[in-house]
Coordinates of C-alpha atoms in Angstrom, one line a residue:
Chain J
M123 CA -3.7 -28.8 -8.2
S124 CA -4.2 -31.2 -10.9
A125 CA -0.9 -33.6 -10.8
A126 CA -2.0 -35.8 -12.9
S127 CA -2.1 -33.5 -16.0
P128 CA 1.1 -33.1 -17.8
L129 CA 1.1 -29.2 -17.8
P130 CA 3.7 -27.1 -18.9
G131 CA 6.8 -27.3 -16.2
Q132 CA 6.0 -30.6 -15.3
S133 CA 9.5 -31.7 -16.1
R134 CA 10.8 -32.2 -12.6
R135 CA 14.7 -31.0 -13.3
G136 CA 12.6 -27.4 -14.9
E137 CA 10.7 -27.7 -11.6
S138 CA 13.2 -28.0 -9.4
I139 CA 15.4 -25.0 -11.3
L140 CA 12.3 -22.8 -10.7
I141 CA 11.8 -23.6 -7.3
G142 CA 15.2 -23.3 -6.1
L143 CA 15.2 -20.1 -8.0
A144 CA 11.9 -18.7 -6.1
V145 CA 13.4 -20.0 -2.9
G146 CA 16.6 -18.4 -2.9
L147 CA 15.9 -15.0 -4.4
T148 CA 13.1 -14.7 -2.0
L149 CA 15.3 -15.5 1.3
L150 CA 18.0 -12.9 0.0
F151 CA 15.6 -10.2 -1.1
I152 CA 12.9 -10.4 1.8
A153 CA 13.9 -12.9 4.6
A154 CA 17.4 -11.4 5.3
P155 CA 16.1 -7.5 5.9
L156 CA 13.6 -9.1 8.1
A157 CA 15.7 -11.3 10.0
F158 CA 18.6 -8.4 9.8
I159 CA 16.5 -6.5 12.2
F160 CA 16.5 -8.5 14.8
A161 CA 20.0 -9.7 14.3
R162 CA 21.3 -6.1 14.7
A163 CA 18.6 -5.2 17.4
F164 CA 20.2 -7.6 19.2
S165 CA 23.6 -7.5 18.2
R166 CA 24.7 -6.1 21.7
G167 CA 22.5 -8.6 23.9
W168 CA 19.1 -8.2 26.0
E169 CA 20.4 -5.5 28.4
V170 CA 21.6 -3.0 25.5
Y171 CA 17.9 -3.9 23.7
A172 CA 15.9 -3.3 26.8
A173 CA 17.7 0.0 27.4
N174 CA 16.9 1.0 24.1
I175 CA 13.2 0.4 24.3
L176 CA 12.8 1.8 27.5
H177 CA 14.6 5.1 26.6
P178 CA 11.7 7.6 27.0
M179 CA 11.7 9.0 23.8
T180 CA 11.2 5.7 22.6
L181 CA 8.6 5.2 25.1
H182 CA 7.2 8.2 24.1
A183 CA 7.2 7.6 20.3
I184 CA 5.6 4.5 21.4
W185 CA 2.8 5.6 23.2
L186 CA 2.2 8.4 20.4
T187 CA 1.9 5.6 17.3
T188 CA -0.4 3.5 19.7
I189 CA -2.7 6.5 20.5
T190 CA -2.9 7.4 16.8
A191 CA -3.7 3.7 15.8
L192 CA -6.5 3.7 18.6
I193 CA -8.3 6.9 16.8
V194 CA -7.3 5.9 12.8
V195 CA -8.6 1.9 13.4
P196 CA -12.1 2.0 14.9
L197 CA -12.8 5.0 12.4
N198 CA -11.5 3.2 9.6
V199 CA -13.3 0.3 10.5
A200 CA -16.9 2.2 10.5
F201 CA -15.9 3.9 7.5
G202 CA -15.3 0.6 5.9
I203 CA -18.3 -1.2 6.9
A204 CA -20.7 1.8 5.4
A205 CA -18.8 2.0 2.3
A206 CA -19.1 -1.5 1.8
W207 CA -22.8 -1.6 2.6
A208 CA -23.8 1.5 0.8
V209 CA -21.8 0.4 -2.5
A210 CA -22.9 -3.9 -2.2
K211 CA -26.2 -3.6 -0.7
H212 CA -27.6 -0.9 -2.9
R213 CA -27.6 0.6 -6.2
F214 CA -27.1 4.4 -6.9
P215 CA -25.5 6.2 -10.0
G216 CA -22.4 6.9 -9.5
R217 CA -21.3 3.8 -7.6
G218 CA -18.3 2.8 -9.8
I219 CA -17.0 6.6 -9.2
L220 CA -17.0 6.2 -5.6
V221 CA -15.1 2.9 -5.6
T222 CA -12.3 4.7 -7.1
I223 CA -12.1 7.6 -5.0
I224 CA -12.1 5.0 -2.1
E225 CA -9.0 3.4 -3.7
I226 CA -7.2 6.9 -4.2
P227 CA -5.2 7.0 -1.5
F228 CA -4.0 3.8 -2.4
S229 CA -2.0 5.5 -5.4
I230 CA -1.5 8.4 -4.0
S231 CA 2.2 8.8 -2.3
P232 CA 1.9 9.7 1.1
I233 CA 4.5 12.6 1.1
I234 CA 2.0 13.8 -1.2
A235 CA -1.1 13.3 1.1
G236 CA 1.3 15.0 3.7
I237 CA 1.6 18.1 1.5
C238 CA -2.4 18.2 0.9
Y239 CA -2.8 18.4 4.4
L240 CA -0.3 21.0 4.9
L241 CA -1.6 23.4 2.3
L242 CA -5.1 22.9 3.8
Y243 CA -4.0 22.9 7.4
G244 CA -0.6 25.2 7.7
R245 CA 0.0 28.5 8.5
Q246 CA -0.3 29.3 4.7
G247 CA -2.7 27.2 4.0
L248 CA -6.5 27.5 2.9
L249 CA -8.0 27.2 6.7
G250 CA -4.4 28.3 8.4
P251 CA -5.9 32.1 9.2
W252 CA -9.3 30.9 10.6
L253 CA -7.2 27.7 12.6
Q254 CA -4.7 30.4 14.1
A255 CA -7.9 32.9 14.8
N256 CA -9.2 30.5 16.8
D257 CA -6.3 29.1 18.3
L258 CA -6.5 25.0 16.7
Q259 CA -3.5 23.4 16.5
V260 CA -3.7 20.7 13.7
M261 CA -0.6 20.6 11.9
F262 CA 3.1 19.6 13.7
A263 CA 0.3 17.8 16.7
L264 CA -1.7 14.9 16.9
P265 CA -4.7 16.0 15.1
G266 CA -2.3 16.4 11.9
I267 CA -0.8 12.9 12.0
V268 CA -4.1 11.4 13.1
L269 CA -6.0 13.1 9.8
V270 CA -2.8 12.2 7.4
T271 CA -2.9 8.5 8.7
M272 CA -6.9 8.3 8.0
F273 CA -5.8 9.5 4.5
V274 CA -3.1 6.7 4.1
T275 CA -5.3 3.9 5.3
A276 CA -8.8 5.1 4.1
P277 CA -9.1 2.1 1.8
F278 CA -7.8 -0.8 3.9
V279 CA -11.1 -2.2 5.8
A280 CA -12.9 -1.0 2.4
R281 CA -11.3 -3.2 0.2
E282 CA -11.5 -6.2 2.0
V283 CA -14.9 -6.1 3.1
L284 CA -16.8 -4.7 -0.3
P285 CA -15.8 -7.4 -2.4
L286 CA -17.5 -10.3 0.1
M287 CA -20.3 -8.2 0.6
Q288 CA -20.9 -8.1 -3.3
A289 CA -20.2 -11.9 -4.0
Q290 CA -22.5 -12.8 -1.1
G291 CA -25.2 -10.8 -2.3
S292 CA -28.0 -9.5 -0.3
E293 CA -30.5 -12.5 -0.3
Q294 CA -30.0 -13.4 3.3
E295 CA -30.6 -9.4 4.2
Q296 CA -34.0 -9.5 2.0
A297 CA -35.1 -12.3 3.9
A298 CA -34.3 -10.9 7.4
V299 CA -36.0 -7.5 6.4
T300 CA -39.3 -10.1 5.2
L301 CA -39.3 -11.6 8.7
G302 CA -39.3 -7.9 10.2
A303 CA -35.8 -7.2 11.4
N304 CA -34.9 -3.6 11.8
G305 CA -31.4 -2.2 10.5
W306 CA -29.1 -3.2 13.6
Q307 CA -30.3 -6.3 13.8
I308 CA -29.7 -7.5 10.1
F309 CA -26.7 -5.9 10.2
T310 CA -25.5 -7.5 13.6
R311 CA -27.2 -11.3 13.0
V312 CA -26.8 -11.8 9.4
T313 CA -24.3 -9.1 8.0
L314 CA -21.8 -9.0 10.4
P315 CA -21.1 -12.8 11.1
N316 CA -20.6 -13.0 7.5
I317 CA -18.0 -10.5 7.0
K318 CA -16.0 -10.8 10.2
W319 CA -13.1 -12.4 9.3
A320 CA -12.8 -10.2 6.3
L321 CA -13.5 -7.3 8.8
L322 CA -10.8 -8.5 11.1
Y323 CA -8.0 -9.0 8.6
G324 CA -8.7 -5.2 7.1
A325 CA -8.6 -4.0 10.9
V326 CA -5.2 -5.7 11.1
L327 CA -3.8 -4.6 8.1
C328 CA -5.1 -1.1 9.0
T329 CA -3.1 -1.3 12.3
A330 CA -0.1 -2.1 10.6
R331 CA -0.1 0.5 7.9
A332 CA -1.4 3.3 10.6
V333 CA 1.5 2.4 13.0
G334 CA 4.0 2.3 10.3
E335 CA 2.9 5.6 8.0
F336 CA 6.2 7.6 7.9
G337 CA 6.2 10.0 4.6
G338 CA 3.2 12.0 5.6
V339 CA 3.1 11.9 9.2
S340 CA 6.9 13.1 8.3
V341 CA 5.6 16.1 6.7
V342 CA 2.8 16.7 9.0
S343 CA 4.3 16.2 12.6
G344 CA 7.5 18.5 12.7
N345 CA 9.2 15.7 14.2
I346 CA 9.4 17.5 17.6
R347 CA 11.3 15.2 19.9
G348 CA 9.3 14.0 22.5
Q349 CA 6.2 15.6 21.1
T350 CA 5.4 14.6 17.4
N351 CA 7.9 12.1 17.1
T352 CA 6.1 8.6 15.8
L353 CA 7.6 5.5 16.1
P354 CA 8.8 4.9 12.6
L355 CA 10.0 8.8 12.6
H356 CA 11.9 7.9 15.6
V357 CA 13.4 5.1 14.0
E358 CA 14.9 7.5 11.3
L359 CA 16.3 10.0 14.0
L360 CA 18.0 7.6 15.7
F361 CA 19.1 6.2 12.1
N362 CA 20.7 9.9 11.9
D363 CA 22.0 10.2 15.0
L364 CA 24.3 7.2 13.9
N365 CA 22.5 5.1 16.9
A366 CA 22.0 2.1 14.6
V367 CA 21.7 -0.4 17.2
G368 CA 19.0 1.9 18.9
A369 CA 17.4 2.4 15.4
F370 CA 17.0 -1.1 15.1
A371 CA 15.6 -1.4 18.6
A372 CA 12.7 0.8 18.0
A373 CA 12.4 -0.7 13.9
S374 CA 12.0 -4.3 15.8
T375 CA 8.8 -3.1 17.6
L376 CA 7.4 -1.7 14.5
T377 CA 8.3 -5.8 12.9
L378 CA 6.8 -7.1 15.6
I379 CA 3.6 -5.7 14.5
A380 CA 4.2 -6.3 10.6
V381 CA 4.8 -10.5 11.8
V382 CA 1.3 -10.3 13.9
A383 CA -0.5 -9.1 10.6
L384 CA 1.3 -11.5 8.7
V385 CA 0.5 -14.3 10.9
T386 CA -3.4 -13.1 11.6
K387 CA -3.2 -13.4 7.7
A388 CA -2.0 -16.9 7.0
A389 CA -4.7 -17.8 10.1
L390 CA -7.1 -16.4 8.3
E391 CA -6.2 -17.9 5.1
G392 CA -9.2 -20.1 3.9
R393 CA -11.5 -18.5 6.5
K394 CA -12.4 -15.5 5.1
G395 CA -15.1 -16.6 2.5
T396 CA -17.3 -18.3 5.5
Chain B
M1415 CA -20.9 17.2 -1.8
T1416 CA -24.5 17.3 -0.5
A1417 CA -26.1 15.3 -3.1
I1418 CA -27.1 12.6 -1.6
D1419 CA -30.3 10.9 -2.5
A1420 CA -32.8 11.3 0.0
S1421 CA -35.1 8.9 -0.9
P1422 CA -33.2 5.4 0.4
G1423 CA -34.8 3.0 3.0
A1424 CA -38.2 4.7 2.7
P1425 CA -41.1 2.9 1.3
H1426 CA -41.9 4.8 -1.3
G1427 CA -41.1 3.1 -4.9
A1428 CA -39.5 0.2 -2.6
P1429 CA -41.3 -2.6 -5.0
I1430 CA -40.2 -1.7 -7.8
R1431 CA -36.3 -0.9 -6.6
A1432 CA -35.5 -4.3 -5.1
K1433 CA -32.3 -3.3 -4.0
R1434 CA -33.1 -0.5 -2.1
V1435 CA -35.2 -2.7 0.1
L1436 CA -32.5 -2.8 3.0
P1437 CA -32.6 -0.5 5.1
G1438 CA -29.1 2.0 6.3
F1439 CA -28.6 3.5 2.8
T1440 CA -29.0 7.6 3.8
L1441 CA -26.6 6.5 7.0
S1442 CA -23.8 4.6 4.9
L1443 CA -23.8 6.6 1.6
G1444 CA -23.8 9.6 4.1
T1445 CA -20.9 8.5 6.2
T1446 CA -18.9 7.1 2.8
L1447 CA -19.5 10.7 1.7
L1448 CA -18.8 12.5 4.6
Y1449 CA -15.7 10.5 5.4
L1450 CA -14.2 10.8 1.9
T1451 CA -14.7 14.3 1.4
L1452 CA -13.1 15.6 4.8
I1453 CA -10.2 13.1 4.9
V1454 CA -9.4 12.5 1.1
L1455 CA -11.2 14.9 -1.3
I1456 CA -11.2 18.5 0.2
P1457 CA -6.8 18.0 0.9
V1458 CA -6.4 16.7 -2.9
I1459 CA -8.5 19.7 -3.9
A1460 CA -6.2 22.2 -1.5
L1461 CA -3.3 21.1 -3.7
I1462 CA -4.8 21.8 -6.8
L1463 CA -6.1 24.9 -6.0
K1464 CA -2.7 25.7 -5.0
G1465 CA -1.3 25.0 -8.2
A1466 CA -4.1 26.7 -10.1
E1467 CA -3.0 30.1 -7.7
M1468 CA 0.5 29.9 -8.8
G1469 CA -0.4 29.9 -12.3
P1470 CA 0.7 27.8 -15.5
E1471 CA 4.2 29.9 -15.6
R1472 CA 5.4 29.4 -12.5
F1473 CA 4.3 25.9 -12.1
W1474 CA 6.4 25.3 -15.3
R1475 CA 9.4 27.4 -13.9
I1476 CA 9.6 25.0 -11.2
V1477 CA 8.8 21.8 -12.7
T1478 CA 11.3 22.4 -15.5
S1479 CA 14.3 23.8 -13.1
A1480 CA 17.2 22.2 -13.7
R1481 CA 17.3 19.8 -9.9
A1482 CA 13.4 19.2 -10.3
V1483 CA 14.0 17.5 -13.8
A1484 CA 17.4 15.8 -12.1
A1485 CA 14.9 14.4 -9.5
F1486 CA 12.2 13.5 -12.0
Q1487 CA 14.8 11.5 -13.9
I1488 CA 16.5 9.3 -11.2
T1489 CA 12.8 8.7 -9.9
L1490 CA 11.5 7.5 -13.3
T1491 CA 15.0 5.6 -14.1
A1492 CA 14.9 3.6 -10.8
A1493 CA 11.1 3.0 -10.9
V1494 CA 11.8 1.5 -14.2
I1495 CA 14.6 -1.0 -13.0
A1496 CA 12.6 -2.0 -9.9
T1497 CA 9.5 -2.5 -12.4
I1498 CA 11.6 -4.9 -14.5
F1499 CA 12.5 -6.7 -11.8
N1500 CA 9.4 -7.2 -10.2
A1501 CA 7.7 -8.3 -13.4
L1502 CA 10.1 -11.2 -13.8
Y1503 CA 10.5 -11.4 -9.9
G1504 CA 6.5 -11.3 -9.7
L1505 CA 6.0 -13.9 -12.8
L1506 CA 8.2 -16.4 -11.1
M1507 CA 6.9 -16.3 -7.5
A1508 CA 3.3 -16.5 -8.7
W1509 CA 3.9 -19.5 -11.4
V1510 CA 6.0 -21.2 -8.8
L1511 CA 3.2 -20.7 -5.7
V1512 CA 0.3 -21.4 -8.3
R1513 CA 2.1 -24.9 -9.9
Y1514 CA 4.4 -26.7 -7.9
E1515 CA 3.7 -28.5 -4.6
F1516 CA 6.8 -28.3 -2.0
P1517 CA 7.8 -28.1 1.5
G1518 CA 7.4 -24.6 3.0
K1519 CA 5.1 -23.1 0.4
R1520 CA 3.3 -21.7 2.8
I1521 CA 6.0 -19.6 4.4
L1522 CA 7.3 -18.8 0.8
D1523 CA 3.4 -17.6 0.5
A1524 CA 3.4 -15.5 3.4
L1525 CA 6.7 -13.9 2.8
M1526 CA 5.2 -12.2 -0.2
D1527 CA 3.3 -9.9 2.4
V1528 CA 6.5 -9.0 4.1
P1529 CA 6.9 -5.7 2.1
F1530 CA 3.1 -4.8 2.3
A1531 CA 3.2 -5.2 6.3
L1532 CA 6.8 -3.9 7.3
P1533 CA 6.5 -0.1 7.4
T1534 CA 8.7 0.9 4.8
A1535 CA 11.2 3.1 7.1
V1536 CA 11.6 -0.3 8.5
A1537 CA 12.7 -1.9 5.3
G1538 CA 15.0 1.0 4.1
L1539 CA 16.7 1.1 7.4
S1540 CA 17.1 -2.5 7.1
L1541 CA 18.2 -2.8 3.7
T1542 CA 20.5 0.2 4.1
A1543 CA 22.4 -1.7 6.8
L1544 CA 22.2 -5.0 4.8
F1545 CA 24.1 -3.6 1.9
S1546 CA 26.7 -1.1 3.6
A1547 CA 30.5 -1.7 3.6
N1548 CA 29.4 -4.2 7.0
G1549 CA 26.2 -5.5 6.6
W1550 CA 26.0 -9.6 5.2
F1551 CA 25.5 -7.9 1.6
G1552 CA 27.5 -5.0 1.7
A1553 CA 30.5 -6.9 2.9
I1554 CA 30.6 -9.0 -0.5
L1555 CA 29.5 -6.4 -3.0
H1556 CA 31.6 -3.5 -1.6
P1557 CA 34.9 -5.6 -2.2
A1558 CA 33.5 -6.3 -5.6
G1559 CA 33.0 -3.0 -6.1
I1560 CA 29.5 -2.9 -6.6
P1561 CA 28.3 -0.2 -4.3
V1562 CA 24.6 -0.6 -4.1
V1563 CA 23.8 1.9 -0.9
Y1564 CA 23.8 5.9 -2.0
T1565 CA 23.5 4.6 -5.6
I1566 CA 20.4 5.0 -7.9
W1567 CA 20.5 1.1 -7.5
G1568 CA 19.6 1.6 -4.2
I1569 CA 16.8 3.8 -5.0
A1570 CA 15.4 0.9 -7.4
L1571 CA 16.3 -1.5 -4.5
A1572 CA 14.2 0.1 -2.0
M1573 CA 11.3 0.7 -4.8
A1574 CA 11.4 -3.4 -6.0
F1575 CA 11.4 -4.2 -2.3
T1576 CA 8.2 -1.9 -1.5
S1577 CA 6.3 -2.9 -4.6
V1578 CA 6.9 -6.7 -4.7
P1579 CA 3.6 -7.6 -3.4
F1580 CA 2.0 -6.1 -6.6
V1581 CA 2.7 -8.1 -9.3
V1582 CA 2.5 -11.7 -7.4
R1583 CA -0.9 -11.2 -6.0
T1584 CA -2.2 -9.8 -8.9
V1585 CA -0.6 -12.6 -11.2
Q1586 CA -1.6 -15.4 -8.8
P1587 CA -5.5 -15.7 -8.6
V1588 CA -5.5 -15.3 -12.7
L1589 CA -3.3 -18.7 -13.0
E1590 CA -5.5 -20.6 -10.1
D1591 CA -8.4 -19.9 -12.3
M1592 CA -7.0 -21.3 -15.8
D1593 CA -9.0 -23.7 -16.9
P1594 CA -6.0 -26.8 -17.4
A1595 CA -7.9 -28.4 -20.5
L1596 CA -6.0 -25.2 -22.8
E1597 CA -2.6 -26.5 -21.6
Q1598 CA -3.5 -30.2 -21.9
A1599 CA -4.7 -29.7 -25.7
A1600 CA -1.7 -27.7 -26.5
V1601 CA 0.2 -30.9 -25.3
T1602 CA -2.1 -33.3 -26.9
L1603 CA -1.4 -31.1 -30.3
G1604 CA 2.5 -31.6 -29.4
A1605 CA 3.5 -28.2 -28.1
R1606 CA 7.1 -28.1 -25.9
P1607 CA 6.6 -26.6 -22.4
W1608 CA 8.2 -23.5 -23.5
T1609 CA 5.6 -22.8 -26.5
I1610 CA 2.9 -23.7 -24.2
F1611 CA 4.1 -21.3 -21.9
T1612 CA 4.2 -18.6 -24.3
R1613 CA 1.5 -19.1 -27.0
V1614 CA -1.2 -20.5 -24.0
V1615 CA -0.2 -19.4 -20.5
F1616 CA 0.9 -16.1 -21.0
P1617 CA -1.4 -14.1 -22.8
A1618 CA -3.9 -15.5 -20.8
I1619 CA -2.4 -14.0 -17.5
L1620 CA -0.8 -10.7 -19.5
P1621 CA -3.3 -8.1 -18.7
A1622 CA -3.0 -9.1 -15.2
W1623 CA 0.5 -8.9 -15.5
L1624 CA 0.4 -5.9 -16.9
A1625 CA -1.6 -4.5 -14.1
G1626 CA 0.3 -5.9 -11.7
C1627 CA 3.7 -4.0 -13.2
T1628 CA 1.4 -0.7 -13.7
T1629 CA 0.8 -0.5 -9.9
A1630 CA 3.9 -1.6 -8.7
F1631 CA 5.5 1.5 -11.1
A1632 CA 3.2 4.0 -9.7
R1633 CA 4.0 2.7 -6.3
S1634 CA 7.5 2.9 -6.7
L1635 CA 7.1 6.8 -8.2
G1636 CA 5.6 7.6 -5.0
E1637 CA 8.0 5.5 -2.5
F1638 CA 9.7 7.8 0.3
G1639 CA 10.5 5.9 3.4
A1640 CA 12.1 3.1 2.1
I1641 CA 14.3 5.5 -0.1
V1642 CA 15.5 8.2 2.3
F1643 CA 17.4 5.8 4.3
I1644 CA 19.0 4.3 1.8
A1645 CA 19.8 7.1 -1.5
G1646 CA 22.1 9.4 0.4
N1647 CA 19.9 12.2 -1.2
L1648 CA 22.2 14.2 -2.5
P1649 CA 20.7 16.7 -5.3
F1650 CA 21.2 15.7 -9.2
R1651 CA 22.8 12.2 -8.2
T1652 CA 20.4 10.1 -5.9
E1653 CA 17.5 12.8 -5.0
I1654 CA 14.2 11.1 -5.8
A1655 CA 11.3 13.8 -6.5
A1656 CA 9.2 13.0 -3.2
L1657 CA 11.8 14.0 -1.5
L1658 CA 12.8 17.4 -3.4
A1659 CA 9.1 18.0 -2.5
F1660 CA 9.6 17.9 1.0
I1661 CA 13.0 19.6 1.0
R1662 CA 11.1 22.5 -0.3
L1663 CA 8.3 22.2 2.2
E1664 CA 11.0 22.5 5.3
E1665 CA 12.4 25.5 3.1
F1666 CA 8.9 26.8 3.8
D1667 CA 8.7 27.2 -0.6
Y1668 CA 5.0 26.0 -0.6
N1669 CA 4.3 26.5 -4.5
G1670 CA 7.5 24.7 -5.2
A1671 CA 6.3 21.7 -2.9
A1672 CA 2.8 21.8 -4.3
A1673 CA 4.3 21.8 -7.9
I1674 CA 6.2 18.5 -7.9
A1675 CA 3.4 17.3 -5.8
L1676 CA 1.0 17.9 -8.3
V1677 CA 3.1 16.1 -10.9
L1678 CA 3.3 13.2 -9.0
L1679 CA -0.4 13.2 -8.3
A1680 CA -1.0 13.3 -12.1
F1681 CA 0.7 10.6 -12.5
A1682 CA -0.4 8.5 -9.9
L1683 CA -3.9 9.2 -11.1
V1684 CA -3.4 8.6 -15.0
L1685 CA -1.3 5.1 -13.7
L1686 CA -4.8 4.4 -11.7
L1687 CA -6.5 4.6 -14.5
V1688 CA -4.6 2.8 -16.9
S1689 CA -4.3 -0.1 -14.1
N1690 CA -8.0 -0.1 -13.7
L1691 CA -8.4 -0.2 -17.8
L1692 CA -5.9 -3.3 -17.6
Q1693 CA -8.0 -5.1 -14.6
F1694 CA -10.9 -4.4 -16.5
W1695 CA -9.4 -6.0 -19.6
A1696 CA -8.2 -9.2 -17.5
S1697 CA -11.6 -9.8 -16.1
R1698 CA -13.3 -10.0 -19.6
Y1699 CA -10.5 -12.1 -20.7
R1700 CA -10.8 -14.8 -17.9
E1701 CA -14.8 -14.8 -18.4
A1702 CA -13.9 -15.3 -22.0
S1703 CA -11.1 -17.9 -21.3
R1704 CA -13.7 -20.4 -19.2

């Protein structure tokens, strides 16, 4: 920062007050809820915590959430790369509209996404009769959970990779074409090294969002205990069962994933552009 | 959605349209359109079709029923409160993080992303316990006669928490990019710090700030996970619109759910448009002030 220039707010007292206010509010408003999760999860000691985590229902919820993320994140990475490649490296009519459509899931409430899916695949939905005739179960089962999570996370990788690809232009790729490289070689040897950090960051964000999805999944999963109960839904279930320590123990695993995402972001900061 | 341009990497016409030289156009655009159509567009169209099927009269009756109106009012009021808080808090955080150096600044910066990374259900659970009578904050606020949990303030709190990053992260880059010469000129002309902020700095960040507030507001209107824990969900008192739609689904009243969801969808799309226009304005402003 330009420390020498007499910018406003450079009076020492004003600066101290503003910093104090910012730190104080953030500690109360953001750090406290984060710390409280672990404080409550471990409030009855390690043994109770371990027993809560190792409860079969909790383990099943962890497994279901993991499976969902393992399906959704790779698909989202592929989609993000495809969308970024199409929009950043080529000119075609409707590019602006395409970018807006990619952003849509970001501004639509997950609950609405869930309702959309129910109206499409549910028993009374548009495809309901056909699905039933063919004995396919989408709603209240894994496919529904995966689909709605794909909706909610759709923009996550694309919005990290796309701006970077646009900023980098395509001179390097053009040069590779001139030198006779094929599409796959251009992508893996030229483009991918340029975007790898942004791609990793997008994938981490997508993972955090996928494992934490609540609203949309709660519409399409039917909350069947031990069957379609993902980890965030399990947190709510334990909370409604008045098992607060259990709810916080389950929540702490999700919080750990969030913390990993934040640390990854901090570590990648400044590297993304390289 | 089959209108995929059929003349991509193919050599014909390539020398003129230099941007088309790179291969993989059909594959990447095809994948993108297929994914978006199957995952995003068709489900949203299913909702819109459901709305069309029920007809305007029925739609209007559902969304103007007393319970729905109350739910919309509660949602809007709480979202306004949350957005006003974030407008001020986000501006303060962006300013402090860009303009000052102090120990722990990087941690403070990282904490701004917590509400995005933390699952909303976990945030809701933690805030509820924190502000209930035996929580860290509730133990102080409850005896003082300020109940937060199961009130509209609790809803606003959950909305504010989940939408914190929007204002900070849109204002921050604009502040970073500002040319210090503008402010130095104002100092030379004898302006006081507050005058410089209101007359020089604030106008420059205004479009970005408004765009951030708009997305924060949109996010608050649609928030669900964090709120269901803290709101208590009493009809006419602390029942938000998204929850009412959810309840209608559980009652198998698909029309009721679809009608409320359509109103929320319309709000979301209008706010997305407003935010995009503001961002466009902001980018023009940034270029002009360089």
